[in-house]
Amino acid sequence: AVVSTQSTGMQPRDTAGGGAAGMTKEEKVKGLLDEILERLPEEFNMMEMAGRTEDRSPYTVVAFQECERMNMLTSEIRRSLKELDLGLKGELTISNEMESTMNSVFLDRVPGNWSARAYPSVLPLGAWFADLLLRIKELEGWTTDFALPNVVWLAGFFNPQSFLTAIEQSTARKNEWPLDRMVLSVDVTKKWKEDFNSPPREGSYVHGLFMEGARWDSQSGMIADSRLKELTPACPVMFVKACTVDRQETKNMYECPVYKTKERGPTFVWTFNLKTKEKPEKWAIAGVALLLSA
């Protein structure tokens, strides 16, 4: 139900199928470098995309921004690896930056010049690259016809805030409500991504959220105590829509912070109001939060 970010292909320390122990550091890095370059898709053609749609709705603007950010990241990955490749072949002098990229790739870490252009992530390089390919695939699907996906993978964005803001903007436009009076309301459904065949008429279904410090109980439709050994249980699909602040439900709600990663802090995204039978303070004291990556 949840997009897995576990790497299936790249196994950085063992690329040569059993003979890796006898390989030099440079040979290992070269094997990985070739694999990444081979699997990295082409950049998004922004001019061609712009020619395909007249629509400049808030959602389409987000799609364009995300593709531009993705192009900046993938072009840097391609540039730095091609440069390193020339260095390994002896055609270029190995610079400090190339040395740093080589060490990161060898140790299954994301090079600093990539993560500076990416999104917060705590994944090792192999899993990070598999996750990157999923993000690109998601954008490719969305920008084929610019129709909002049935269920949006909220974690797949560089900037999830801009997508959530777009929900407010499009609802405000449609109903001619003032944007500064808009808030989001979140209903946790009982379904998973595969169960949806179309997007909602207004707002968006989102998936890929995990709860830390508690769990979502689908039967009661409320936050409940976490189970032993379930550190970050996945939540069902959430229906995120916008309403004016005077229509917002605030009774029996826990203002649950949403973060991109377990590191929390600077990765804060939004606050989702979630139903609770118990006092909201209980969850606040327990530090209950939603995460966009388990």
Tab-separated table of C-alpha atoms in Angstrom:
chain	number	residue	atom	x	y	z
A	1	ALA	CA	0.000	0.000	0.000
A	2	VAL	CA	2.840	2.365	0.792
A	3	VAL	CA	5.559	3.251	-1.687
A	4	SER	CA	8.616	1.305	-0.645
A	5	THR	CA	11.879	3.208	-0.662
A	6	GLN	CA	14.010	0.128	-0.278
A	7	SER	CA	16.556	-0.274	-3.018
A	8	THR	CA	16.112	-3.320	-5.154
A	9	GLY	CA	18.881	-2.855	-7.667
A	10	MET	CA	21.866	-0.989	-6.343
A	11	GLN	CA	23.978	-2.836	-3.840
A	12	PRO	CA	26.894	-0.423	-3.493
A	13	ARG	CA	29.393	-2.586	-1.656
A	14	ASP	CA	28.910	-5.665	-3.761
A	15	THR	CA	28.443	-4.673	-7.382
A	16	ALA	CA	30.435	-7.335	-9.108
A	17	GLY	CA	28.377	-10.326	-8.061
A	18	GLY	CA	30.583	-12.133	-5.617
A	19	GLY	CA	33.951	-10.899	-6.826
A	20	ALA	CA	33.538	-7.514	-5.169
A	21	ALA	CA	35.992	-8.325	-2.392
A	22	GLY	CA	38.876	-8.221	-4.863
A	23	MET	CA	37.816	-4.945	-6.483
A	24	THR	CA	39.545	-1.649	-5.921
A	25	LYS	CA	37.645	1.318	-4.555
A	26	GLU	CA	37.794	2.955	-8.002
A	27	GLU	CA	36.362	-0.147	-9.724
A	28	LYS	CA	33.464	-0.329	-7.287
A	29	VAL	CA	32.685	3.369	-7.715
A	30	LYS	CA	32.937	3.064	-11.520
A	31	GLY	CA	30.417	0.182	-11.488
A	32	LEU	CA	27.944	2.190	-9.424
A	33	LEU	CA	28.496	5.376	-11.372
A	34	ASP	CA	27.714	3.568	-14.651
A	35	GLU	CA	24.566	2.058	-13.159
A	36	ILE	CA	23.247	5.372	-11.841
A	37	LEU	CA	23.894	7.147	-15.158
A	38	GLU	CA	22.227	4.318	-17.068
A	39	ARG	CA	19.091	4.359	-14.900
A	40	LEU	CA	18.773	8.132	-14.490
A	41	PRO	CA	15.932	9.386	-16.762
A	42	GLU	CA	16.264	12.364	-19.089
A	43	GLU	CA	15.393	15.796	-17.731
A	44	PHE	CA	11.845	17.118	-18.115
A	45	ASN	CA	11.419	19.176	-21.295
A	46	MET	CA	9.901	22.317	-19.798
A	47	MET	CA	9.259	24.045	-23.143
A	48	GLU	CA	7.461	21.021	-24.533
A	49	MET	CA	5.415	20.681	-21.328
A	50	ALA	CA	4.408	24.356	-21.437
A	51	GLY	CA	3.235	23.892	-25.025
A	52	ARG	CA	1.035	20.966	-24.034
A	53	THR	CA	-1.148	22.791	-21.542
A	54	GLU	CA	-2.899	26.142	-21.434
A	55	ASP	CA	-3.912	25.394	-17.862
A	56	ARG	CA	-2.182	27.495	-15.215
A	57	SER	CA	-4.164	26.251	-12.242
A	58	PRO	CA	-2.437	26.149	-8.822
A	59	TYR	CA	-1.853	22.387	-9.247
A	60	THR	CA	-0.220	22.801	-12.672
A	61	VAL	CA	2.038	25.546	-11.308
A	62	VAL	CA	3.175	23.114	-8.574
A	63	ALA	CA	3.836	20.410	-11.196
A	64	PHE	CA	6.054	22.800	-13.195
A	65	GLN	CA	7.946	23.933	-10.091
A	66	GLU	CA	8.559	20.335	-9.042
A	67	CYS	CA	9.841	19.380	-12.521
A	68	GLU	CA	12.209	22.361	-12.514
A	69	ARG	CA	13.585	21.359	-9.108
A	70	MET	CA	13.952	17.759	-10.284
A	71	ASN	CA	15.851	18.928	-13.390
A	72	MET	CA	18.293	20.868	-11.192
A	73	LEU	CA	18.935	17.748	-9.120
A	74	THR	CA	19.245	15.219	-11.956
A	75	SER	CA	21.462	17.521	-14.061
A	76	GLU	CA	23.816	17.911	-11.078
A	77	ILE	CA	23.902	14.125	-10.550
A	78	ARG	CA	24.671	13.612	-14.247
A	79	ARG	CA	27.287	16.390	-14.376
A	80	SER	CA	29.180	15.286	-11.264
A	81	LEU	CA	29.201	11.595	-12.231
A	82	LYS	CA	30.351	12.260	-15.806
A	83	GLU	CA	33.113	14.468	-14.432
A	84	LEU	CA	34.123	11.782	-11.915
A	85	ASP	CA	34.096	9.205	-14.714
A	86	LEU	CA	36.613	11.310	-16.674
A	87	GLY	CA	38.698	11.620	-13.500
A	88	LEU	CA	38.718	7.845	-12.969
A	89	LYS	CA	39.767	7.349	-16.596
A	90	GLY	CA	42.673	9.751	-16.052
A	91	GLU	CA	41.306	12.312	-18.513
A	92	LEU	CA	40.756	14.925	-15.778
A	93	THR	CA	42.653	15.711	-12.589
A	94	ILE	CA	40.632	14.499	-9.618
A	95	SER	CA	39.417	17.589	-7.728
A	96	ASN	CA	38.348	17.796	-4.075
A	97	GLU	CA	34.711	17.708	-5.164
A	98	MET	CA	35.261	14.575	-7.279
A	99	GLU	CA	37.116	12.945	-4.390
A	100	SER	CA	34.213	13.767	-2.086
A	101	THR	CA	31.632	12.339	-4.562
A	102	MET	CA	33.730	9.187	-4.957
A	103	ASN	CA	33.974	8.640	-1.181
A	104	SER	CA	30.220	9.167	-0.732
A	105	VAL	CA	29.306	6.713	-3.502
A	106	PHE	CA	31.765	4.145	-2.140
A	107	LEU	CA	30.290	4.448	1.388
A	108	ASP	CA	26.647	4.322	0.159
A	109	ARG	CA	26.030	7.946	1.160
A	110	VAL	CA	24.326	10.694	-0.823
A	111	PRO	CA	26.988	13.169	-2.068
A	112	GLY	CA	26.673	16.608	-0.464
A	113	ASN	CA	26.273	18.450	-3.774
A	114	TRP	CA	23.248	16.212	-4.551
A	115	SER	CA	21.545	16.501	-1.166
A	116	ALA	CA	21.981	20.300	-1.296
A	117	ARG	CA	19.681	20.299	-4.351
A	118	ALA	CA	17.382	17.552	-3.057
A	119	TYR	CA	14.848	17.145	-0.217
A	120	PRO	CA	15.480	16.098	3.390
A	121	SER	CA	16.204	12.366	3.530
A	122	VAL	CA	17.895	9.975	5.933
A	123	LEU	CA	18.235	7.139	3.390
A	124	PRO	CA	21.568	5.625	2.288
A	125	LEU	CA	22.471	6.178	-1.362
A	126	GLY	CA	21.076	2.899	-2.765
A	127	ALA	CA	17.634	3.427	-1.218
A	128	TRP	CA	17.797	7.188	-1.893
A	129	PHE	CA	18.329	6.578	-5.620
A	130	ALA	CA	15.438	4.054	-5.777
A	131	ASP	CA	13.278	6.686	-4.033
A	132	LEU	CA	14.423	9.359	-6.517
A	133	LEU	CA	13.323	7.163	-9.449
A	134	LEU	CA	9.876	6.748	-7.847
A	135	ARG	CA	9.572	10.524	-7.454
A	136	ILE	CA	10.454	11.052	-11.126
A	137	LYS	CA	7.937	8.384	-12.182
A	138	GLU	CA	5.238	10.113	-10.135
A	139	LEU	CA	5.982	13.455	-11.837
A	140	GLU	CA	6.041	11.810	-15.273
A	141	GLY	CA	2.578	10.358	-14.652
A	142	TRP	CA	1.191	13.685	-13.466
A	143	THR	CA	2.661	15.796	-16.293
A	144	THR	CA	1.444	13.466	-19.074
A	145	ASP	CA	-1.954	15.190	-19.073
A	146	PHE	CA	-1.704	17.435	-15.968
A	147	ALA	CA	-4.757	15.728	-14.458
A	148	LEU	CA	-4.389	15.424	-10.697
A	149	PRO	CA	-3.489	11.801	-9.778
A	150	ASN	CA	-6.256	9.758	-8.096
A	151	VAL	CA	-4.137	9.681	-4.959
A	152	VAL	CA	-1.164	12.017	-4.558
A	153	TRP	CA	2.071	10.806	-2.930
A	154	LEU	CA	2.634	13.784	-0.628
A	155	ALA	CA	6.161	12.668	0.265
A	156	GLY	CA	7.149	12.716	-3.408
A	157	PHE	CA	7.348	16.522	-3.518
A	158	PHE	CA	10.370	18.736	-2.992
A	159	ASN	CA	7.886	21.192	-1.498
A	160	PRO	CA	4.759	19.477	-0.092
A	161	GLN	CA	3.670	22.841	1.397
A	162	SER	CA	3.177	24.280	-2.084
A	163	PHE	CA	0.847	21.407	-3.010
A	164	LEU	CA	-1.194	21.816	0.193
A	165	THR	CA	-1.371	25.572	-0.453
A	166	ALA	CA	-2.587	24.809	-4.002
A	167	ILE	CA	-5.554	22.910	-2.475
A	168	GLU	CA	-6.481	26.090	-0.579
A	169	GLN	CA	-5.947	28.299	-3.643
A	170	SER	CA	-8.005	26.202	-6.059
A	171	THR	CA	-10.887	25.864	-3.573
A	172	ALA	CA	-10.836	29.606	-2.850
A	173	ARG	CA	-10.932	30.402	-6.585
A	174	LYS	CA	-13.706	27.926	-7.319
A	175	ASN	CA	-15.972	29.215	-4.542
A	176	GLU	CA	-14.801	32.844	-4.636
A	177	TRP	CA	-13.712	32.706	-1.000
A	178	PRO	CA	-10.877	34.910	0.357
A	179	LEU	CA	-7.588	32.969	0.398
A	180	ASP	CA	-6.519	34.345	3.783
A	181	ARG	CA	-9.620	32.723	5.351
A	182	MET	CA	-8.804	29.244	4.035
A	183	VAL	CA	-7.664	26.312	6.172
A	184	LEU	CA	-7.234	22.615	5.454
A	185	SER	CA	-9.444	19.901	6.873
A	186	VAL	CA	-8.200	16.310	6.900
A	187	ASP	CA	-10.343	13.178	6.919
A	188	VAL	CA	-8.491	9.890	7.316
A	189	THR	CA	-10.257	7.327	5.131
A	190	LYS	CA	-10.439	3.580	5.731
A	191	LYS	CA	-8.923	2.848	2.321
A	192	TRP	CA	-5.488	2.513	0.752
A	193	LYS	CA	-4.074	3.922	-2.479
A	194	GLU	CA	-5.181	0.977	-4.673
A	195	ASP	CA	-8.815	1.428	-3.644
A	196	PHE	CA	-9.264	4.764	-5.453
A	197	ASN	CA	-10.156	4.999	-9.148
A	198	SER	CA	-10.601	8.761	-9.432
A	199	PRO	CA	-9.585	11.955	-7.640
A	200	PRO	CA	-12.150	13.814	-5.489
A	201	ARG	CA	-14.153	16.681	-7.010
A	202	GLU	CA	-12.422	19.118	-4.673
A	203	GLY	CA	-9.228	18.772	-2.661
A	204	SER	CA	-6.976	15.726	-2.950
A	205	TYR	CA	-6.499	12.210	-1.645
A	206	VAL	CA	-2.943	11.841	-0.302
A	207	HIS	CA	-0.935	8.783	0.741
A	208	GLY	CA	2.474	7.939	2.151
A	209	LEU	CA	2.077	9.280	5.702
A	210	PHE	CA	3.289	7.486	8.835
A	211	MET	CA	2.472	8.180	12.462
A	212	GLU	CA	5.102	8.330	15.187
A	213	GLY	CA	4.247	8.164	18.890
A	214	ALA	CA	0.758	6.729	18.271
A	215	ARG	CA	-1.223	5.032	15.492
A	216	TRP	CA	-4.360	5.721	13.505
A	217	ASP	CA	-7.208	3.378	14.457
A	218	SER	CA	-9.390	2.920	11.380
A	219	GLN	CA	-12.238	1.270	13.266
A	220	SER	CA	-12.823	4.159	15.637
A	221	GLY	CA	-11.569	6.750	13.147
A	222	MET	CA	-9.312	8.281	15.802
A	223	ILE	CA	-5.739	8.407	17.109
A	224	ALA	CA	-4.941	5.479	19.415
A	225	ASP	CA	-1.999	4.260	21.508
A	226	SER	CA	0.730	2.692	19.427
A	227	ARG	CA	1.294	-1.044	19.477
A	228	LEU	CA	4.502	-2.569	20.741
A	229	LYS	CA	7.289	-2.641	18.119
A	230	GLU	CA	5.228	-0.594	15.633
A	231	LEU	CA	7.418	2.495	15.526
A	232	THR	CA	5.934	4.329	12.531
A	233	PRO	CA	2.752	2.583	11.337
A	234	ALA	CA	1.440	3.643	7.914
A	235	CYS	CA	-1.771	5.675	7.790
A	236	PRO	CA	-4.572	5.020	5.296
A	237	VAL	CA	-5.241	7.525	2.502
A	238	MET	CA	-6.172	10.972	3.781
A	239	PHE	CA	-8.716	13.244	2.124
A	240	VAL	CA	-7.348	16.784	2.321
A	241	LYS	CA	-9.728	19.576	1.415
A	242	ALA	CA	-10.010	23.281	2.141
A	243	CYS	CA	-12.712	25.230	3.925
A	244	THR	CA	-13.068	28.670	5.479
A	245	VAL	CA	-11.778	29.043	9.021
A	246	ASP	CA	-15.291	29.483	10.488
A	247	ARG	CA	-16.290	26.030	9.158
A	248	GLN	CA	-13.266	24.271	10.597
A	249	GLU	CA	-13.928	21.529	13.132
A	250	THR	CA	-11.831	22.152	16.236
A	251	LYS	CA	-13.643	20.060	18.858
A	252	ASN	CA	-11.954	16.806	19.893
A	253	MET	CA	-9.046	17.460	17.536
A	254	TYR	CA	-5.323	17.018	18.011
A	255	GLU	CA	-3.246	19.538	16.050
A	256	CYS	CA	-0.806	17.013	14.637
A	257	PRO	CA	2.435	18.373	13.138
A	258	VAL	CA	3.569	16.879	9.808
A	259	TYR	CA	7.316	16.509	9.141
A	260	LYS	CA	9.277	15.243	6.152
A	261	THR	CA	11.582	12.989	8.195
A	262	LYS	CA	12.148	11.637	11.711
A	263	GLU	CA	14.610	14.459	12.267
A	264	ARG	CA	11.551	16.728	12.566
A	265	GLY	CA	12.672	20.328	13.347
A	266	PRO	CA	13.394	22.108	10.056
A	267	THR	CA	11.489	19.467	8.055
A	268	PHE	CA	8.110	20.777	9.331
A	269	VAL	CA	5.430	20.844	6.615
A	270	TRP	CA	1.969	21.608	8.059
A	271	THR	CA	-0.440	20.884	10.911
A	272	PHE	CA	-3.236	18.340	10.307
A	273	ASN	CA	-6.179	18.313	12.730
A	274	LEU	CA	-6.901	14.679	13.612
A	275	LYS	CA	-9.845	13.311	15.596
A	276	THR	CA	-9.199	12.133	19.135
A	277	LYS	CA	-11.402	10.781	21.893
A	278	GLU	CA	-8.764	11.474	24.506
A	279	LYS	CA	-7.489	14.900	25.475
A	280	PRO	CA	-5.209	16.364	22.754
A	281	GLU	CA	-2.591	17.149	25.447
A	282	LYS	CA	-1.913	13.418	25.788
A	283	TRP	CA	-0.666	13.246	22.186
A	284	ALA	CA	1.180	16.560	22.453
A	285	ILE	CA	3.132	15.312	25.491
A	286	ALA	CA	3.899	12.045	23.666
A	287	GLY	CA	5.231	14.074	20.705
A	288	VAL	CA	2.830	12.425	18.254
A	289	ALA	CA	3.532	13.504	14.664
A	290	LEU	CA	2.931	12.482	11.071
A	291	LEU	CA	6.002	11.735	8.953
A	292	LEU	CA	6.368	11.671	5.167
A	293	SER	CA	8.975	8.892	5.434
A	294	ALA	CA	9.012	5.969	7.855
